[in-house]
Amino acid sequence: MTPPSAPWLGAVALGDGTVRFRLWAPAARRVELLLDGRAHTMAPEDDGCHCLTLRAAAGARYRYRIDGGEPLPDPASRWQPDGLHGDSAVVDPTAHAWQDPAWRGRPWHEAVVYELHVGSCGGYRGVAEQLPRLAQWGITAIELMPLAQFPGRRNWGYDGALPFAPAAAYGHPDELRALVDRAHALGLMVLLDVVYNHFGPDGNHLGGYAPMFFRDDLPTPWGAAIDFRVPQVQRFFIDNALMWLREYRFDGLRLDAVHAIRPPAFLGQLREAVYQALPPDRQVHLVLENEDNRASLLGPGGYTAQWNDDFHNALHVMLTGETDGYYAAYAREPERLLARVLGEGFAYQGQAMHDGRLRGEPSAQLPPTAFVAFLQNHDQVGNRAFGERLRELVDEPRLRAATALLALCPMIPLFFQGEPWGSRAPFLFFTDFEPPLDAQVREGRRREFARFPAFADAHARGAIPDPNAPETFARSQVRIDEAGAGEGARWAAWFAALLALRHRHLVPLLPQARALGAGVPGPGAVEARWSLGALELQLAANFGDAPVPLAAFPGARVLHAENGAGDGERLPPAGFVARLRDAP
């Protein structure tokens, strides 16, 4: 696909005081633009679009009226000042004076990612205030949960209905640009989570005037599937990706749940269009979430990396003993599965899971940096009934060992908001839906957890937090000032020291990293080795209850150790050690 040179849909400022308005509405007979209270008939085009160019200033309010119906916001709106159901507004993306126009990004192997939810961190301005401390600790990239305009003022972002409009609850689009600018000035990349597999349950009107946007032969958990066979649908989402990368200068995108995108060939079209459309000197990173573990999408000429659920799930079972839900696939021999992750990338590479379903493709040929590893993220914390973090579920020595394993592993580490200072605040599932959707979501959430033995009693007592209650969102706020004293300051200093070791000793050599093997030295323990070119790295961790043998690594020096590890030939419970030696 030839990469777009200019936005196709929406209100596009042309630089001469005029704005071109275009809507794809192939099922509409007549489309009117309602601009600042006046109606203007739009001209139909051959591809099903309706277009009109008028004089308009930035901030001008508008809607579309289709076949005399109720006025609707623009599905490609760049700004919804009054929220999802309000007017759309014209935005001039050239109005912001970028402070660091020479920024071209950072190499992927330098990434240490911090995932955050903008709303629970105080909006765009609140996030910007946190950036200096994050950079000081060794974070090199922040990843924002989805920003697409959603219903109400509180939402995780996966219920977005207008994917081109940054959520009004977080601030003005220029404040988002200022946030990206501030991050770049501190040397931080900014990644954005985007949702191209579905629209939210409220506020999407495309089916009424562009029914071919969807298909009814492919069921999804969110309703009718998006039809990625249609060229106009492909262009809609490619333009969206390019908007974030061009107009907001994001350094990369994380594509949510791409296993739900059908046909999957669109993923190749999107990747090719993005890289062809951007200057060759820009370092832009495209990351996948993909339950199918399709290793063939990664590597040279493919996507940069994938979130590695296998790393998290196997390690979570080892740390907590939980085996409900998706953890059931890791209940047997989690040590062996984690060792395979460390040595080969994915735990499941075409094997049958506990339910008989085949999952994955061979991944040992991929570099460690093709995988994003994590102990916690928005899903793994927020999709618990009470949003508990590992600080509430795991004793501190084992959690420190697990965090050290993540921080010093050659995969790309991702940390969730609050993790650097050991926050204990929950991260709950929150929404701001109007009736009757609010009650449907609340009861659906409670039915979901009724299936889990660990939460059945809480469900019976009605204790599962109401997603729509304001206090549910309030409890999920992240207070970085907790890192300034006491337990938070102690944890943050330890965390920063870990990342300093990573940046000094590992990051410069990661482009040469390749796995040399991994194994299970005893119950609850793993050991793995990597070649880093001139050096070899060994990591070993014991989450079990008894000491295990520590594999010999002649000539090694200890890079980091936790809980008495590294002083002998055995690894104690909750022990972790990282050792380096010159390559033979």
XYZ file of C-alpha atoms in Angstrom:
584
model
C 0.000 0.000 0.000
C 1.302 3.452 -0.907
C 1.724 5.373 2.374
C -0.640 8.334 2.787
C 0.977 11.748 2.420
C -1.876 13.627 4.087
C -4.842 12.765 6.314
C -7.810 11.382 4.393
C -10.757 12.028 6.715
C -11.762 14.624 9.266
C -11.197 18.364 9.491
C -7.788 19.101 7.986
C -6.388 22.634 8.199
C -4.864 23.477 4.810
C -2.645 26.317 6.004
C -4.409 29.099 4.119
C -7.230 29.747 6.574
C -9.426 27.028 5.082
C -10.293 23.595 6.379
C -11.172 20.527 4.309
C -13.931 18.428 5.886
C -14.327 14.862 4.623
C -16.561 12.025 5.865
C -16.696 8.484 4.500
C -20.442 7.742 4.446
C -21.087 5.383 1.500
C -24.632 4.564 2.653
C -25.671 8.227 2.955
C -27.650 10.084 0.269
C -27.026 13.577 1.682
C -24.493 14.831 4.205
C -24.489 18.300 5.724
C -21.694 19.968 7.632
C -22.984 21.952 10.602
C -20.229 24.499 11.216
C -20.635 27.103 13.949
C -24.423 26.780 13.716
C -24.781 26.912 9.906
C -25.580 23.987 7.573
C -23.537 23.360 4.406
C -24.262 20.554 1.943
C -21.177 18.437 1.257
C -20.219 17.183 -2.204
C -20.319 13.404 -2.760
C -17.176 11.713 -4.123
C -16.739 8.481 -6.044
C -15.358 6.478 -3.122
C -18.344 7.111 -0.839
C -16.888 10.197 0.800
C -18.579 13.569 1.181
C -16.266 16.591 1.141
C -16.339 20.363 1.565
C -13.672 23.055 2.035
C -14.571 26.215 3.980
C -12.858 28.968 5.876
C -12.620 27.996 9.550
C -10.329 28.733 12.456
C -8.769 26.342 14.950
C -11.347 25.613 17.630
C -14.341 25.955 15.317
C -17.118 23.552 16.357
C -18.826 21.265 13.869
C -20.937 18.132 13.378
C -22.315 16.120 10.467
C -26.023 15.598 9.679
C -26.737 12.527 7.560
C -29.979 12.202 5.600
C -31.671 14.665 7.931
C -30.957 12.696 11.085
C -29.545 13.780 14.416
C -26.223 15.682 14.186
C -23.228 13.426 14.893
C -19.597 14.029 15.820
C -16.900 13.361 13.242
C -15.574 9.752 13.462
C -12.164 11.219 12.575
C -12.505 14.153 14.982
C -9.172 15.478 16.249
C -10.721 17.040 19.367
C -13.931 16.689 21.391
C -13.862 19.623 23.844
C -17.106 18.570 25.536
C -16.522 14.830 25.417
C -17.651 11.931 23.282
C -21.152 13.173 22.481
C -20.316 16.860 22.068
C -19.239 18.880 19.057
C -16.076 18.067 17.186
C -13.538 20.891 16.902
C -10.954 21.912 14.325
C -7.342 21.451 15.424
C -4.286 22.956 13.727
C -1.447 20.470 14.373
C 1.148 23.015 13.249
C 0.280 25.529 15.962
C 2.447 23.896 18.629
C 6.056 25.173 18.663
C 8.113 22.030 19.217
C 11.000 22.615 21.605
C 13.183 19.759 20.363
C 12.660 19.535 16.584
C 15.898 17.564 16.169
C 14.644 14.589 18.223
C 14.761 11.370 16.198
C 14.161 8.813 18.925
C 16.301 6.212 20.670
C 17.342 2.673 19.724
C 14.951 -0.019 20.948
C 17.589 -1.912 22.915
C 17.874 1.104 25.245
C 14.195 0.885 26.199
C 13.161 0.534 29.829
C 9.415 1.080 29.625
C 7.081 2.591 32.231
C 3.393 1.989 31.470
C 0.949 4.519 32.881
C -2.664 5.622 32.762
C -2.770 9.352 32.066
C -5.967 10.015 34.026
C -4.787 8.361 37.231
C -1.507 10.288 36.993
C -3.146 13.718 36.844
C -3.718 14.265 33.122
C -1.111 15.384 30.598
C 0.291 18.020 32.944
C 0.433 15.595 35.853
C 2.370 13.058 33.799
C 4.771 15.758 32.628
C 5.546 16.617 36.257
C 6.551 12.997 36.954
C 8.966 12.702 34.037
C 12.157 14.106 35.629
C 12.007 11.589 38.461
C 11.278 8.694 36.101
C 14.256 9.651 33.957
C 16.431 9.949 37.069
C 15.552 6.369 38.038
C 16.619 5.021 34.633
C 13.292 4.810 32.796
C 13.896 5.577 29.096
C 10.369 5.240 27.662
C 6.879 5.935 28.938
C 3.929 4.071 27.453
C 0.523 5.736 27.696
C -2.608 3.624 27.919
C -5.068 4.480 25.086
C -6.088 8.108 24.664
C -8.915 7.797 22.096
C -12.016 9.710 23.220
C -14.168 7.506 25.474
C -17.521 7.945 27.280
C -17.454 10.110 30.398
C -14.348 11.291 32.245
C -12.954 7.995 33.587
C -11.946 4.981 31.526
C -9.000 2.687 30.907
C -9.130 3.816 27.275
C -10.080 0.523 25.630
C -13.666 1.779 25.226
C -12.663 4.544 22.826
C -15.105 5.421 20.028
C -13.304 8.312 18.294
C -9.739 7.078 17.767
C -8.295 10.329 16.360
C -9.362 12.517 19.307
C -7.166 12.558 22.450
C -9.420 12.252 25.493
C -10.694 15.672 26.557
C -10.656 14.681 30.240
C -6.831 14.700 30.217
C -6.285 18.143 28.679
C -6.005 19.945 25.350
C -4.233 18.258 22.402
C -1.475 20.861 22.671
C -0.911 19.781 26.290
C -0.342 16.266 24.981
C 2.197 17.650 22.521
C 3.853 19.536 25.375
C 4.047 16.275 27.352
C 5.806 14.551 24.449
C 8.109 17.569 24.091
C 9.020 17.444 27.778
C 9.745 13.744 27.613
C 12.037 14.160 24.619
C 13.929 16.948 26.369
C 14.672 14.464 29.158
C 15.732 11.745 26.706
C 12.544 9.731 27.165
C 10.720 7.985 24.335
C 6.924 8.151 24.391
C 4.906 5.136 23.234
C 1.125 4.968 22.853
C -1.233 2.032 23.237
C -3.724 2.010 20.338
C -6.851 -0.116 19.895
C -7.554 -1.157 16.308
C -9.484 -4.373 16.992
C -12.789 -2.858 18.194
C -14.705 0.276 19.178
C -16.231 0.894 22.582
C -19.895 0.145 23.371
C -21.004 3.790 23.320
C -20.574 6.596 20.794
C -19.637 4.790 17.578
C -22.066 5.608 14.733
C -20.127 4.255 11.745
C -22.465 1.284 11.288
C -25.323 3.632 10.398
C -23.713 5.378 7.415
C -20.736 3.105 6.638
C -22.063 -0.413 7.342
C -19.233 -2.020 5.333
C -16.872 -0.878 8.103
C -17.999 -4.013 9.981
C -18.646 -7.675 9.219
C -21.270 -9.903 10.837
C -19.638 -13.253 9.998
C -16.879 -12.938 12.590
C -18.006 -12.683 16.226
C -15.804 -10.867 18.742
C -16.131 -10.174 22.503
C -16.929 -6.554 21.575
C -19.630 -7.092 18.939
C -19.350 -6.860 15.151
C -15.789 -7.266 13.889
C -14.059 -4.499 11.968
C -13.679 -5.487 8.304
C -10.001 -5.072 7.491
C -10.598 -6.414 3.963
C -12.042 -3.017 2.964
C -9.445 -0.512 1.634
C -11.175 2.474 3.257
C -11.083 0.718 6.641
C -7.396 -0.013 6.194
C -6.754 3.635 5.349
C -8.724 4.805 8.397
C -6.435 2.985 10.833
C -3.204 3.617 8.916
C -4.011 7.323 8.977
C -4.633 7.045 12.707
C -1.235 5.480 13.335
C 0.478 8.125 11.227
C -1.371 10.928 13.019
C 0.054 9.899 16.393
C 3.549 9.481 14.956
C 3.584 12.637 12.826
C 1.359 15.186 14.544
C 2.187 14.198 18.145
C 5.686 12.784 17.513
C 5.177 9.584 19.466
C 8.151 7.254 19.244
C 6.105 4.119 18.802
C 2.793 2.361 19.153
C 1.699 -0.724 21.048
C -1.134 -2.426 19.139
C -3.698 -3.953 21.468
C -4.913 -7.556 20.979
C -3.941 -7.947 17.326
C -5.038 -11.590 17.398
C -8.551 -10.150 16.955
C -7.614 -8.381 13.694
C -8.811 -10.358 10.663
C -7.409 -10.876 8.157
C -4.012 -10.568 9.864
C -2.446 -9.406 6.588
C -3.494 -5.898 7.622
C -0.723 -5.932 10.210
C 1.848 -6.153 7.437
C 0.131 -3.374 5.500
C 0.129 -1.118 8.540
C 3.782 -1.739 9.374
C 4.903 -1.165 5.780
C 2.860 2.031 5.416
C 4.225 3.479 8.668
C 7.868 2.874 7.887
C 7.539 4.099 4.290
C 5.800 7.285 5.362
C 8.333 8.372 8.006
C 11.844 9.746 7.463
C 14.494 6.998 7.509
C 16.398 8.686 10.342
C 13.442 8.456 12.753
C 13.541 5.555 15.189
C 9.936 4.406 15.535
C 9.003 1.176 17.314
C 5.864 -0.888 16.684
C 5.005 -3.381 19.434
C 2.295 -6.039 19.483
C 0.019 -7.642 22.017
C -0.792 -11.019 20.445
C -2.197 -14.035 22.277
C -1.328 -16.192 19.267
C 2.460 -15.811 19.827
C 3.064 -15.349 16.101
C 6.844 -15.116 16.102
C 6.808 -14.703 12.308
C 5.517 -11.128 12.780
C 8.684 -10.184 14.683
C 12.352 -9.870 13.857
C 14.134 -8.188 10.905
C 11.617 -6.565 8.575
C 8.790 -7.161 11.043
C 7.401 -5.635 14.197
C 9.863 -4.444 16.807
C 8.670 -6.570 19.709
C 5.738 -8.271 21.437
C 4.491 -8.166 24.995
C 5.498 -11.540 26.414
C 2.587 -12.799 28.503
C 4.385 -16.125 28.934
C 7.102 -14.442 31.018
C 4.534 -12.881 33.320
C 2.165 -15.828 33.598
C 4.765 -18.476 34.408
C 6.506 -16.243 36.931
C 3.205 -15.171 38.516
C 2.287 -18.810 39.166
C 5.697 -19.381 40.742
C 5.335 -16.317 42.970
C 1.689 -16.647 44.028
C 0.576 -20.227 43.393
C -2.501 -18.909 41.571
C -3.744 -21.217 38.804
C -7.214 -19.845 37.952
C -8.169 -18.494 34.532
C -5.314 -18.026 32.077
C -2.827 -19.141 34.736
C -4.123 -22.714 34.303
C -1.898 -23.088 31.222
C 1.144 -22.500 33.478
C 0.052 -24.531 36.506
C 2.191 -27.549 35.651
C 5.944 -27.013 35.722
C 5.957 -23.202 35.624
C 9.739 -23.323 36.171
C 10.200 -25.233 32.928
C 7.980 -22.776 31.042
C 9.805 -19.752 32.468
C 13.157 -21.336 31.586
C 11.924 -21.806 28.024
C 10.882 -18.146 27.907
C 14.350 -17.045 29.026
C 16.075 -19.368 26.604
C 13.795 -19.204 23.556
C 11.348 -16.282 23.826
C 7.902 -17.865 24.079
C 6.876 -20.723 26.360
C 4.248 -21.919 23.886
C 5.659 -22.326 20.375
C 2.995 -24.510 18.773
C 2.347 -26.836 21.709
C -1.069 -27.626 23.144
C -2.172 -25.660 26.180
C -4.149 -27.113 29.100
C -7.374 -26.850 27.102
C -5.938 -28.608 24.042
C -5.631 -25.432 21.964
C -2.403 -25.134 19.957
C -0.640 -21.845 20.516
C 2.407 -20.100 19.157
C 5.226 -20.415 16.647
C 8.948 -21.216 17.111
C 10.722 -18.154 18.537
C 14.267 -19.211 19.453
C 15.636 -17.460 16.340
C 14.529 -14.053 17.622
C 16.765 -11.749 19.708
C 15.834 -11.225 23.362
C 14.931 -7.599 22.586
C 11.998 -8.822 20.452
C 10.153 -9.534 23.716
C 8.780 -7.110 26.306
C 8.808 -8.741 29.733
C 6.913 -7.589 32.817
C 5.794 -8.576 36.295
C 2.770 -6.284 36.254
C 0.785 -4.180 33.793
C -2.686 -2.671 33.521
C -4.224 -6.033 32.578
C -2.513 -8.204 35.141
C -3.237 -5.823 38.022
C -6.506 -4.214 36.939
C -8.181 -7.427 35.846
C -7.977 -8.792 39.358
C -11.204 -8.276 41.284
C -9.530 -5.949 43.790
C -6.661 -4.630 41.681
C -3.940 -5.850 44.039
C -0.312 -5.371 43.140
C 2.355 -7.969 43.804
C 3.401 -5.930 46.859
C 0.197 -7.232 48.473
C 0.502 -10.795 47.175
C 4.200 -11.710 47.499
C 6.722 -11.361 50.328
C 9.334 -8.680 49.766
C 12.408 -10.938 49.330
C 10.796 -12.921 46.504
C 9.409 -9.803 44.886
C 12.858 -8.193 44.956
C 14.324 -11.307 43.344
C 11.658 -11.263 40.626
C 12.135 -7.542 39.989
C 15.881 -8.019 39.700
C 15.331 -10.843 37.207
C 13.165 -8.528 35.101
C 15.503 -5.526 35.353
C 18.634 -7.465 34.373
C 17.135 -9.794 31.765
C 18.185 -9.045 28.139
C 14.527 -8.781 27.163
C 13.001 -5.280 27.230
C 11.646 -4.655 30.750
C 8.312 -2.953 31.339
C 7.247 -1.612 34.734
C 3.730 -0.531 35.659
C 2.924 2.831 37.227
C 3.975 2.936 40.866
C 6.191 -0.135 40.589
C 9.508 1.772 40.843
C 8.684 2.848 44.400
C 6.794 -0.276 45.452
C 3.372 1.346 45.490
C 0.661 -0.581 47.289
C -2.241 1.398 45.794
C -4.633 -0.814 43.805
C -5.306 -0.295 40.142
C -8.970 -1.081 39.601
C -11.164 -1.329 36.535
C -13.037 1.990 36.232
C -15.573 3.491 33.819
C -17.994 6.410 33.602
C -20.927 5.016 31.610
C -24.472 6.377 31.530
C -27.464 4.123 32.356
C -28.195 1.391 31.437
C -24.628 0.602 30.336
C -23.247 1.360 33.802
C -25.342 -1.390 35.416
C -24.569 -3.838 32.611
C -20.831 -3.353 33.070
C -21.082 -3.587 36.864
C -23.057 -6.820 36.811
C -20.939 -8.267 34.018
C -17.805 -7.619 36.039
C -19.271 -9.350 39.072
C -20.441 -12.359 37.042
C -16.965 -12.672 35.576
C -15.330 -12.989 38.988
C -18.004 -15.331 40.320
C -16.294 -18.024 38.196
C -13.030 -17.656 40.130
C -12.879 -19.539 43.451
C -10.585 -16.892 44.933
C -13.236 -14.194 44.439
C -16.466 -16.172 44.786
C -17.069 -15.146 48.386
C -16.470 -11.479 47.612
C -18.906 -11.756 44.715
C -21.534 -13.291 47.002
C -21.103 -10.402 49.436
C -21.318 -7.840 46.623
C -17.824 -6.636 47.500
C -16.438 -6.461 43.950
C -15.783 -2.719 43.370
C -18.305 -0.961 41.144
C -16.368 0.169 38.018
C -18.654 3.195 37.600
C -18.266 4.522 41.143
C -16.041 7.642 41.366
C -14.262 6.187 44.413
C -13.089 3.218 42.318
C -11.162 5.643 40.126
C -10.019 7.685 43.118
C -8.482 4.602 44.765
C -6.457 3.975 41.610
C -4.609 7.311 41.677
C -0.821 7.109 41.519
C 1.108 9.327 43.954
C 4.737 9.585 42.948
C 5.434 11.703 46.031
C 5.325 8.401 47.966
C 8.808 7.812 46.566
C 10.165 10.758 48.538
C 10.284 9.206 52.016
C 10.123 6.003 54.033
C 9.424 2.690 52.357
C 8.856 4.330 48.968
C 12.208 6.114 49.005
C 14.026 2.928 50.051
C 12.411 0.914 47.266
C 12.992 3.659 44.655
C 16.707 3.899 45.508
C 17.084 0.128 45.163
C 15.140 0.179 41.869
C 17.286 2.993 40.447
C 20.461 1.113 41.374
C 19.201 -1.949 39.465
C 18.518 0.098 36.341
C 21.889 1.797 36.621
C 23.508 -1.642 36.424
C 21.408 -2.492 33.377
C 22.326 0.708 31.544
C 26.018 0.497 32.394
C 26.749 -3.186 31.851
C 24.028 -4.662 29.626
C 22.405 -2.069 27.368
C 25.516 -1.290 25.257
C 25.861 -5.004 24.444
C 22.190 -5.911 23.888
C 22.326 -5.607 20.058
C 24.618 -8.676 20.192
C 22.580 -10.623 22.744
C 21.613 -14.218 22.042
C 20.476 -16.934 24.413
C 22.882 -19.750 25.322
C 20.405 -21.930 27.177
C 18.248 -22.089 30.290
C 17.279 -24.733 32.797
C 15.627 -25.629 36.086
C 18.161 -26.230 38.871
C 15.431 -27.182 41.367
C 11.785 -26.680 42.358
C 10.772 -23.036 41.920
C 14.084 -22.013 40.373
C 15.439 -21.014 36.949
C 18.902 -20.361 35.511
C 19.723 -18.854 32.099
C 22.744 -17.618 30.149
C 23.226 -15.212 27.237
C 26.098 -14.202 25.005
C 26.568 -10.434 24.887
C 29.441 -10.456 22.445
C 32.556 -9.914 24.523
C 30.759 -10.987 27.709
C 28.460 -13.740 28.908
C 25.625 -13.134 31.367
C 24.161 -15.623 33.821
C 20.938 -15.021 35.754
C 19.614 -17.398 38.404
C 16.583 -17.015 40.676
C 15.037 -19.270 43.298
C 11.392 -18.679 44.216
C 11.062 -22.040 45.963
C 11.318 -22.989 49.633
C 14.660 -24.802 49.621
C 18.189 -24.013 48.396
C 19.081 -25.230 44.905
C 22.430 -25.741 43.163
C 23.885 -22.711 41.421
C 25.250 -23.708 38.034
C 28.993 -23.232 37.650
C 30.093 -20.141 35.724
C 33.919 -20.139 35.909
C 35.669 -16.792 35.971
C 32.451 -14.869 36.686
C 32.058 -11.721 38.752
C 28.834 -10.887 40.554
C 26.932 -8.020 38.970
C 24.059 -8.096 41.474
C 22.723 -10.426 44.144
C 19.637 -10.558 46.349
C 18.959 -12.278 49.665
C 22.347 -13.884 50.247
C 22.830 -15.286 46.754
C 26.130 -15.302 44.897
C 28.374 -16.267 47.821
C 28.510 -20.005 47.211
C 27.456 -22.932 45.090
C 23.830 -22.913 46.240
C 21.029 -20.446 45.646
C 18.945 -19.788 48.789
C 15.160 -19.307 48.817
C 14.257 -15.872 47.407
C 17.793 -15.691 46.074
C 18.811 -14.016 42.840
C 22.204 -13.542 41.260
C 23.444 -11.940 38.041
C 27.007 -12.784 37.017
C 29.191 -11.661 34.119
C 32.320 -13.181 32.652
C 34.495 -12.659 29.627
C 33.346 -14.755 26.684
C 35.527 -17.847 26.220
